[in-house]
Amino acid sequence: LDEMVKEGKIRHVGVSNETPWGLLDWLRESERNDHPRIASIQNPYNLINRTFEVGTSEIAIREDVGLLAYGCLASGMLTGKYLGGKRPEGARLTLWADYFPRYLSQTSFEATEKYVALAERHGLDPAVMAQAFCGSRRFMTSVIIGATKMSQLETNIDAVLTDLPQDILDGIEAINAERPNAYL
């Protein structure tokens, strides 16, 4: 990576799916060996998976390593489309549930029901609320989005333009306090 930066093939380096210790170790090694400093970390982060906040967020903030969060909708779970036993045709968890069961726990469904209800009480699309929450975090550099339909892209854009008021943020924290990292 050092050679690629020096050759101008890449500008910055980052890590993915890394732990707090791993991130710190990368940072120490780059400093010790005068290699490119880690600029970003790409880890999952969403309303039902906030494990990044436990240790890694402090490192990201103090060491200026931005989170490029993926899975902000928890494979679509936080849209509410899987509630009530639904499995929409062509949806990610319909197609790949056997391979990616991460968000299919009972506690994921219970927390998702509460987040969807909170969004709806405030007249918000649950996907907009989930993505806007992620984008509002101090350690966030960018929320990685995905869209297979124009309506999904429009929702993603709405999330960027949405600042969540304090009462919604308080509601999110209250739900999280009941069962942190509900996907586990």
PDB file of C-alpha atoms in Angstrom:
ATOM      1  CA  LEU A   1       0.000   0.000   0.000  1.00  0.00           C
ATOM      2  CA  ASP A   2       2.901   2.309   0.766  1.00  0.00           C
ATOM      3  CA  GLU A   3       4.306   1.754  -2.719  1.00  0.00           C
ATOM      4  CA  MET A   4       0.912   2.338  -4.322  1.00  0.00           C
ATOM      5  CA  VAL A   5       0.511   5.659  -2.497  1.00  0.00           C
ATOM      6  CA  LYS A   6       4.045   6.736  -3.469  1.00  0.00           C
ATOM      7  CA  GLU A   7       3.322   5.787  -7.100  1.00  0.00           C
ATOM      8  CA  GLY A   8       0.143   7.873  -7.023  1.00  0.00           C
ATOM      9  CA  LYS A   9      -2.104   4.880  -7.735  1.00  0.00           C
ATOM     10  CA  ILE A  10      -4.086   5.474  -4.559  1.00  0.00           C
ATOM     11  CA  ARG A  11      -4.361   8.474  -2.279  1.00  0.00           C
ATOM     12  CA  HIS A  12      -5.376   6.993   1.052  1.00  0.00           C
ATOM     13  CA  VAL A  13      -5.694   3.616   2.739  1.00  0.00           C
ATOM     14  CA  GLY A  14      -8.367   2.195   4.959  1.00  0.00           C
ATOM     15  CA  VAL A  15      -9.402  -0.976   6.720  1.00  0.00           C
ATOM     16  CA  SER A  16     -12.646  -2.910   6.809  1.00  0.00           C
ATOM     17  CA  ASN A  17     -14.412  -5.005   9.437  1.00  0.00           C
ATOM     18  CA  GLU A  18     -11.718  -4.161  11.933  1.00  0.00           C
ATOM     19  CA  THR A  19     -11.758  -4.290  15.727  1.00  0.00           C
ATOM     20  CA  PRO A  20     -10.595  -1.502  18.062  1.00  0.00           C
ATOM     21  CA  TRP A  21      -7.321  -3.334  18.725  1.00  0.00           C
ATOM     22  CA  GLY A  22      -6.812  -4.014  15.026  1.00  0.00           C
ATOM     23  CA  LEU A  23      -7.400  -0.379  14.099  1.00  0.00           C
ATOM     24  CA  LEU A  24      -4.936   0.813  16.724  1.00  0.00           C
ATOM     25  CA  ASP A  25      -2.401  -1.769  15.607  1.00  0.00           C
ATOM     26  CA  TRP A  26      -2.672  -0.568  11.989  1.00  0.00           C
ATOM     27  CA  LEU A  27      -2.196   3.023  13.167  1.00  0.00           C
ATOM     28  CA  ARG A  28       0.843   2.111  15.283  1.00  0.00           C
ATOM     29  CA  GLU A  29       2.423   0.084  12.475  1.00  0.00           C
ATOM     30  CA  SER A  30       1.963   2.869   9.954  1.00  0.00           C
ATOM     31  CA  GLU A  31       3.578   5.340  12.332  1.00  0.00           C
ATOM     32  CA  ARG A  32       6.436   2.992  13.293  1.00  0.00           C
ATOM     33  CA  ASN A  33       7.263   2.131   9.691  1.00  0.00           C
ATOM     34  CA  ASP A  34       6.465   5.491   8.106  1.00  0.00           C
ATOM     35  CA  HIS A  35       3.699   3.927   6.020  1.00  0.00           C
ATOM     36  CA  PRO A  36       0.480   5.630   4.935  1.00  0.00           C
ATOM     37  CA  ARG A  37      -1.786   6.373   7.859  1.00  0.00           C
ATOM     38  CA  ILE A  38      -5.167   4.669   7.965  1.00  0.00           C
ATOM     39  CA  ALA A  39      -7.709   7.268   6.847  1.00  0.00           C
ATOM     40  CA  SER A  40     -10.926   5.278   7.115  1.00  0.00           C
ATOM     41  CA  ILE A  41     -12.595   2.211   8.519  1.00  0.00           C
ATOM     42  CA  GLN A  42     -15.509   0.456   6.831  1.00  0.00           C
ATOM     43  CA  ASN A  43     -17.594  -1.379   9.419  1.00  0.00           C
ATOM     44  CA  PRO A  44     -21.296  -2.106   9.861  1.00  0.00           C
ATOM     45  CA  TYR A  45     -23.286   0.458  11.818  1.00  0.00           C
ATOM     46  CA  ASN A  46     -27.026   0.859  12.263  1.00  0.00           C
ATOM     47  CA  LEU A  47     -29.758   1.233  14.865  1.00  0.00           C
ATOM     48  CA  ILE A  48     -29.651  -2.448  15.842  1.00  0.00           C
ATOM     49  CA  ASN A  49     -25.879  -2.866  15.475  1.00  0.00           C
ATOM     50  CA  ARG A  50     -24.071  -0.062  17.259  1.00  0.00           C
ATOM     51  CA  THR A  51     -21.075  -2.159  18.293  1.00  0.00           C
ATOM     52  CA  PHE A  52     -18.795   0.385  16.586  1.00  0.00           C
ATOM     53  CA  GLU A  53     -19.592   2.742  19.459  1.00  0.00           C
ATOM     54  CA  VAL A  54     -17.906   0.390  21.943  1.00  0.00           C
ATOM     55  CA  GLY A  55     -14.241   1.299  21.676  1.00  0.00           C
ATOM     56  CA  THR A  56     -13.835   1.823  17.956  1.00  0.00           C
ATOM     57  CA  SER A  57     -15.684   5.140  17.838  1.00  0.00           C
ATOM     58  CA  GLU A  58     -13.364   6.684  20.419  1.00  0.00           C
ATOM     59  CA  ILE A  59     -10.337   5.642  18.383  1.00  0.00           C
ATOM     60  CA  ALA A  60     -11.951   6.934  15.180  1.00  0.00           C
ATOM     61  CA  ILE A  61     -12.630  10.320  16.762  1.00  0.00           C
ATOM     62  CA  ARG A  62      -9.306  10.742  18.557  1.00  0.00           C
ATOM     63  CA  GLU A  63      -7.210   9.423  15.660  1.00  0.00           C
ATOM     64  CA  ASP A  64      -9.250  11.105  12.902  1.00  0.00           C
ATOM     65  CA  VAL A  65     -10.173   7.847  11.154  1.00  0.00           C
ATOM     66  CA  GLY A  66     -13.574   8.255   9.526  1.00  0.00           C
ATOM     67  CA  LEU A  67     -16.203   5.529   9.539  1.00  0.00           C
ATOM     68  CA  LEU A  68     -17.591   4.550   6.149  1.00  0.00           C
ATOM     69  CA  ALA A  69     -20.597   2.696   7.503  1.00  0.00           C
ATOM     70  CA  TYR A  70     -22.237  -0.102   5.609  1.00  0.00           C
ATOM     71  CA  GLY A  71     -25.456  -1.869   6.487  1.00  0.00           C
ATOM     72  CA  CYS A  72     -27.163   1.261   7.801  1.00  0.00           C
ATOM     73  CA  LEU A  73     -30.516  -0.328   7.038  1.00  0.00           C
ATOM     74  CA  ALA A  74     -29.457  -3.713   8.465  1.00  0.00           C
ATOM     75  CA  SER A  75     -29.973  -5.476   5.124  1.00  0.00           C
ATOM     76  CA  GLY A  76     -33.313  -3.707   4.781  1.00  0.00           C
ATOM     77  CA  MET A  77     -34.575  -4.807   8.205  1.00  0.00           C
ATOM     78  CA  LEU A  78     -34.889  -1.212   9.457  1.00  0.00           C
ATOM     79  CA  THR A  79     -37.230  -0.289   6.613  1.00  0.00           C
ATOM     80  CA  GLY A  80     -39.820  -2.468   8.324  1.00  0.00           C
ATOM     81  CA  LYS A  81     -40.413  -4.542   5.199  1.00  0.00           C
ATOM     82  CA  TYR A  82     -39.722  -7.847   6.980  1.00  0.00           C
ATOM     83  CA  LEU A  83     -42.017  -7.231   9.949  1.00  0.00           C
ATOM     84  CA  GLY A  84     -44.976  -9.529  10.438  1.00  0.00           C
ATOM     85  CA  GLY A  85     -43.183 -12.431   8.805  1.00  0.00           C
ATOM     86  CA  LYS A  86     -43.071 -10.761   5.388  1.00  0.00           C
ATOM     87  CA  ARG A  87     -40.408 -11.788   2.890  1.00  0.00           C
ATOM     88  CA  PRO A  88     -40.735  -9.446  -0.118  1.00  0.00           C
ATOM     89  CA  GLU A  89     -39.791 -11.016  -3.427  1.00  0.00           C
ATOM     90  CA  GLY A  90     -36.260 -10.164  -4.479  1.00  0.00           C
ATOM     91  CA  ALA A  91     -35.369  -8.522  -1.147  1.00  0.00           C
ATOM     92  CA  ARG A  92     -31.921  -9.158   0.319  1.00  0.00           C
ATOM     93  CA  LEU A  93     -33.030 -11.128   3.381  1.00  0.00           C
ATOM     94  CA  THR A  94     -35.517 -13.063   1.301  1.00  0.00           C
ATOM     95  CA  LEU A  95     -32.801 -14.138  -1.117  1.00  0.00           C
ATOM     96  CA  TRP A  96     -29.854 -14.488   1.241  1.00  0.00           C
ATOM     97  CA  ALA A  97     -31.226 -15.163   4.742  1.00  0.00           C
ATOM     98  CA  ASP A  98     -29.447 -18.515   4.939  1.00  0.00           C
ATOM     99  CA  TYR A  99     -26.100 -16.872   4.173  1.00  0.00           C
ATOM    100  CA  PHE A 100     -26.539 -13.611   6.089  1.00  0.00           C
ATOM    101  CA  PRO A 101     -28.791 -14.261   9.105  1.00  0.00           C
ATOM    102  CA  ARG A 102     -27.134 -11.480  11.150  1.00  0.00           C
ATOM    103  CA  TYR A 103     -30.269  -9.356  11.494  1.00  0.00           C
ATOM    104  CA  LEU A 104     -32.896 -12.085  11.745  1.00  0.00           C
ATOM    105  CA  SER A 105     -32.888 -12.552  15.531  1.00  0.00           C
ATOM    106  CA  GLN A 106     -36.082 -12.145  17.521  1.00  0.00           C
ATOM    107  CA  THR A 107     -34.553  -9.146  19.288  1.00  0.00           C
ATOM    108  CA  SER A 108     -33.793  -7.539  15.899  1.00  0.00           C
ATOM    109  CA  PHE A 109     -37.454  -7.800  14.956  1.00  0.00           C
ATOM    110  CA  GLU A 110     -38.592  -6.452  18.339  1.00  0.00           C
ATOM    111  CA  ALA A 111     -36.274  -3.444  18.186  1.00  0.00           C
ATOM    112  CA  THR A 112     -37.138  -2.813  14.531  1.00  0.00           C
ATOM    113  CA  GLU A 113     -40.843  -2.700  15.390  1.00  0.00           C
ATOM    114  CA  LYS A 114     -40.074   0.015  17.953  1.00  0.00           C
ATOM    115  CA  TYR A 115     -37.880   2.024  15.586  1.00  0.00           C
ATOM    116  CA  VAL A 116     -40.472   1.824  12.802  1.00  0.00           C
ATOM    117  CA  ALA A 117     -43.207   2.939  15.220  1.00  0.00           C
ATOM    118  CA  LEU A 118     -41.038   5.851  16.395  1.00  0.00           C
ATOM    119  CA  ALA A 119     -40.433   6.990  12.818  1.00  0.00           C
ATOM    120  CA  GLU A 120     -44.095   6.690  11.905  1.00  0.00           C
ATOM    121  CA  ARG A 121     -45.194   8.646  15.018  1.00  0.00           C
ATOM    122  CA  HIS A 122     -43.054  11.494  13.722  1.00  0.00           C
ATOM    123  CA  GLY A 123     -44.189  11.199  10.106  1.00  0.00           C
ATOM    124  CA  LEU A 124     -40.837   9.865   8.924  1.00  0.00           C
ATOM    125  CA  ASP A 125     -39.995   7.036   6.601  1.00  0.00           C
ATOM    126  CA  PRO A 126     -38.216   4.459   8.838  1.00  0.00           C
ATOM    127  CA  ALA A 127     -35.387   4.158   6.295  1.00  0.00           C
ATOM    128  CA  VAL A 128     -34.860   7.918   6.319  1.00  0.00           C
ATOM    129  CA  MET A 129     -34.726   7.930  10.111  1.00  0.00           C
ATOM    130  CA  ALA A 130     -32.277   5.009  10.240  1.00  0.00           C
ATOM    131  CA  GLN A 131     -29.907   6.520   7.687  1.00  0.00           C
ATOM    132  CA  ALA A 132     -30.195  10.069   9.059  1.00  0.00           C
ATOM    133  CA  PHE A 133     -29.300   8.731  12.502  1.00  0.00           C
ATOM    134  CA  CYS A 134     -26.172   7.070  11.124  1.00  0.00           C
ATOM    135  CA  GLY A 135     -25.176  10.203   9.254  1.00  0.00           C
ATOM    136  CA  SER A 136     -25.532  12.302  12.394  1.00  0.00           C
ATOM    137  CA  ARG A 137     -22.843  10.478  14.357  1.00  0.00           C
ATOM    138  CA  ARG A 138     -19.670  12.399  15.160  1.00  0.00           C
ATOM    139  CA  PHE A 139     -17.407   9.580  13.935  1.00  0.00           C
ATOM    140  CA  MET A 140     -19.225   9.130  10.617  1.00  0.00           C
ATOM    141  CA  THR A 141     -17.521  10.162   7.408  1.00  0.00           C
ATOM    142  CA  SER A 142     -20.028   8.624   5.023  1.00  0.00           C
ATOM    143  CA  VAL A 143     -22.970   6.278   4.978  1.00  0.00           C
ATOM    144  CA  ILE A 144     -22.608   3.698   2.209  1.00  0.00           C
ATOM    145  CA  ILE A 145     -25.933   3.365   0.436  1.00  0.00           C
ATOM    146  CA  GLY A 146     -27.422   0.925  -1.975  1.00  0.00           C
ATOM    147  CA  ALA A 147     -30.456   1.191  -4.190  1.00  0.00           C
ATOM    148  CA  THR A 148     -31.988  -1.140  -6.733  1.00  0.00           C
ATOM    149  CA  LYS A 149     -34.998   1.111  -7.346  1.00  0.00           C
ATOM    150  CA  MET A 150     -35.355   4.841  -7.938  1.00  0.00           C
ATOM    151  CA  SER A 151     -37.603   5.113  -4.867  1.00  0.00           C
ATOM    152  CA  GLN A 152     -34.774   3.708  -2.715  1.00  0.00           C
ATOM    153  CA  LEU A 153     -32.351   6.265  -4.117  1.00  0.00           C
ATOM    154  CA  GLU A 154     -34.853   9.026  -3.353  1.00  0.00           C
ATOM    155  CA  THR A 155     -35.123   7.732   0.231  1.00  0.00           C
ATOM    156  CA  ASN A 156     -31.333   7.764   0.523  1.00  0.00           C
ATOM    157  CA  ILE A 157     -31.259  11.382  -0.666  1.00  0.00           C
ATOM    158  CA  ASP A 158     -34.044  12.336   1.768  1.00  0.00           C
ATOM    159  CA  ALA A 159     -31.951  10.873   4.609  1.00  0.00           C
ATOM    160  CA  VAL A 160     -28.998  13.109   3.723  1.00  0.00           C
ATOM    161  CA  LEU A 161     -31.301  16.123   3.844  1.00  0.00           C
ATOM    162  CA  THR A 162     -32.870  15.167   7.187  1.00  0.00           C
ATOM    163  CA  ASP A 163     -31.700  16.472  10.549  1.00  0.00           C
ATOM    164  CA  LEU A 164     -33.366  14.467  13.290  1.00  0.00           C
ATOM    165  CA  PRO A 165     -34.851  16.600  16.082  1.00  0.00           C
ATOM    166  CA  GLN A 166     -33.814  15.904  19.667  1.00  0.00           C
ATOM    167  CA  ASP A 167     -37.079  14.165  20.596  1.00  0.00           C
ATOM    168  CA  ILE A 168     -36.481  11.539  17.885  1.00  0.00           C
ATOM    169  CA  LEU A 169     -32.851  11.131  18.952  1.00  0.00           C
ATOM    170  CA  ASP A 170     -34.061  10.709  22.542  1.00  0.00           C
ATOM    171  CA  GLY A 171     -36.558   8.094  21.382  1.00  0.00           C
ATOM    172  CA  ILE A 172     -33.818   6.222  19.531  1.00  0.00           C
ATOM    173  CA  GLU A 173     -31.636   6.237  22.650  1.00  0.00           C
ATOM    174  CA  ALA A 174     -34.520   4.984  24.796  1.00  0.00           C
ATOM    175  CA  ILE A 175     -35.103   2.037  22.448  1.00  0.00           C
ATOM    176  CA  ASN A 176     -31.390   1.287  22.311  1.00  0.00           C
ATOM    177  CA  ALA A 177     -31.148   1.376  26.126  1.00  0.00           C
ATOM    178  CA  GLU A 178     -33.784  -1.368  26.379  1.00  0.00           C
ATOM    179  CA  ARG A 179     -31.664  -3.784  24.324  1.00  0.00           C
ATOM    180  CA  PRO A 180     -28.347  -2.453  23.002  1.00  0.00           C
ATOM    181  CA  ASN A 181     -27.138  -4.123  19.810  1.00  0.00           C
ATOM    182  CA  ALA A 182     -30.411  -5.947  19.382  1.00  0.00           C
ATOM    183  CA  TYR A 183     -29.115  -7.956  16.449  1.00  0.00           C
ATOM    184  CA  LEU A 184     -27.016 -10.088  18.827  1.00  0.00           C
TER     185      LEU A 184
END
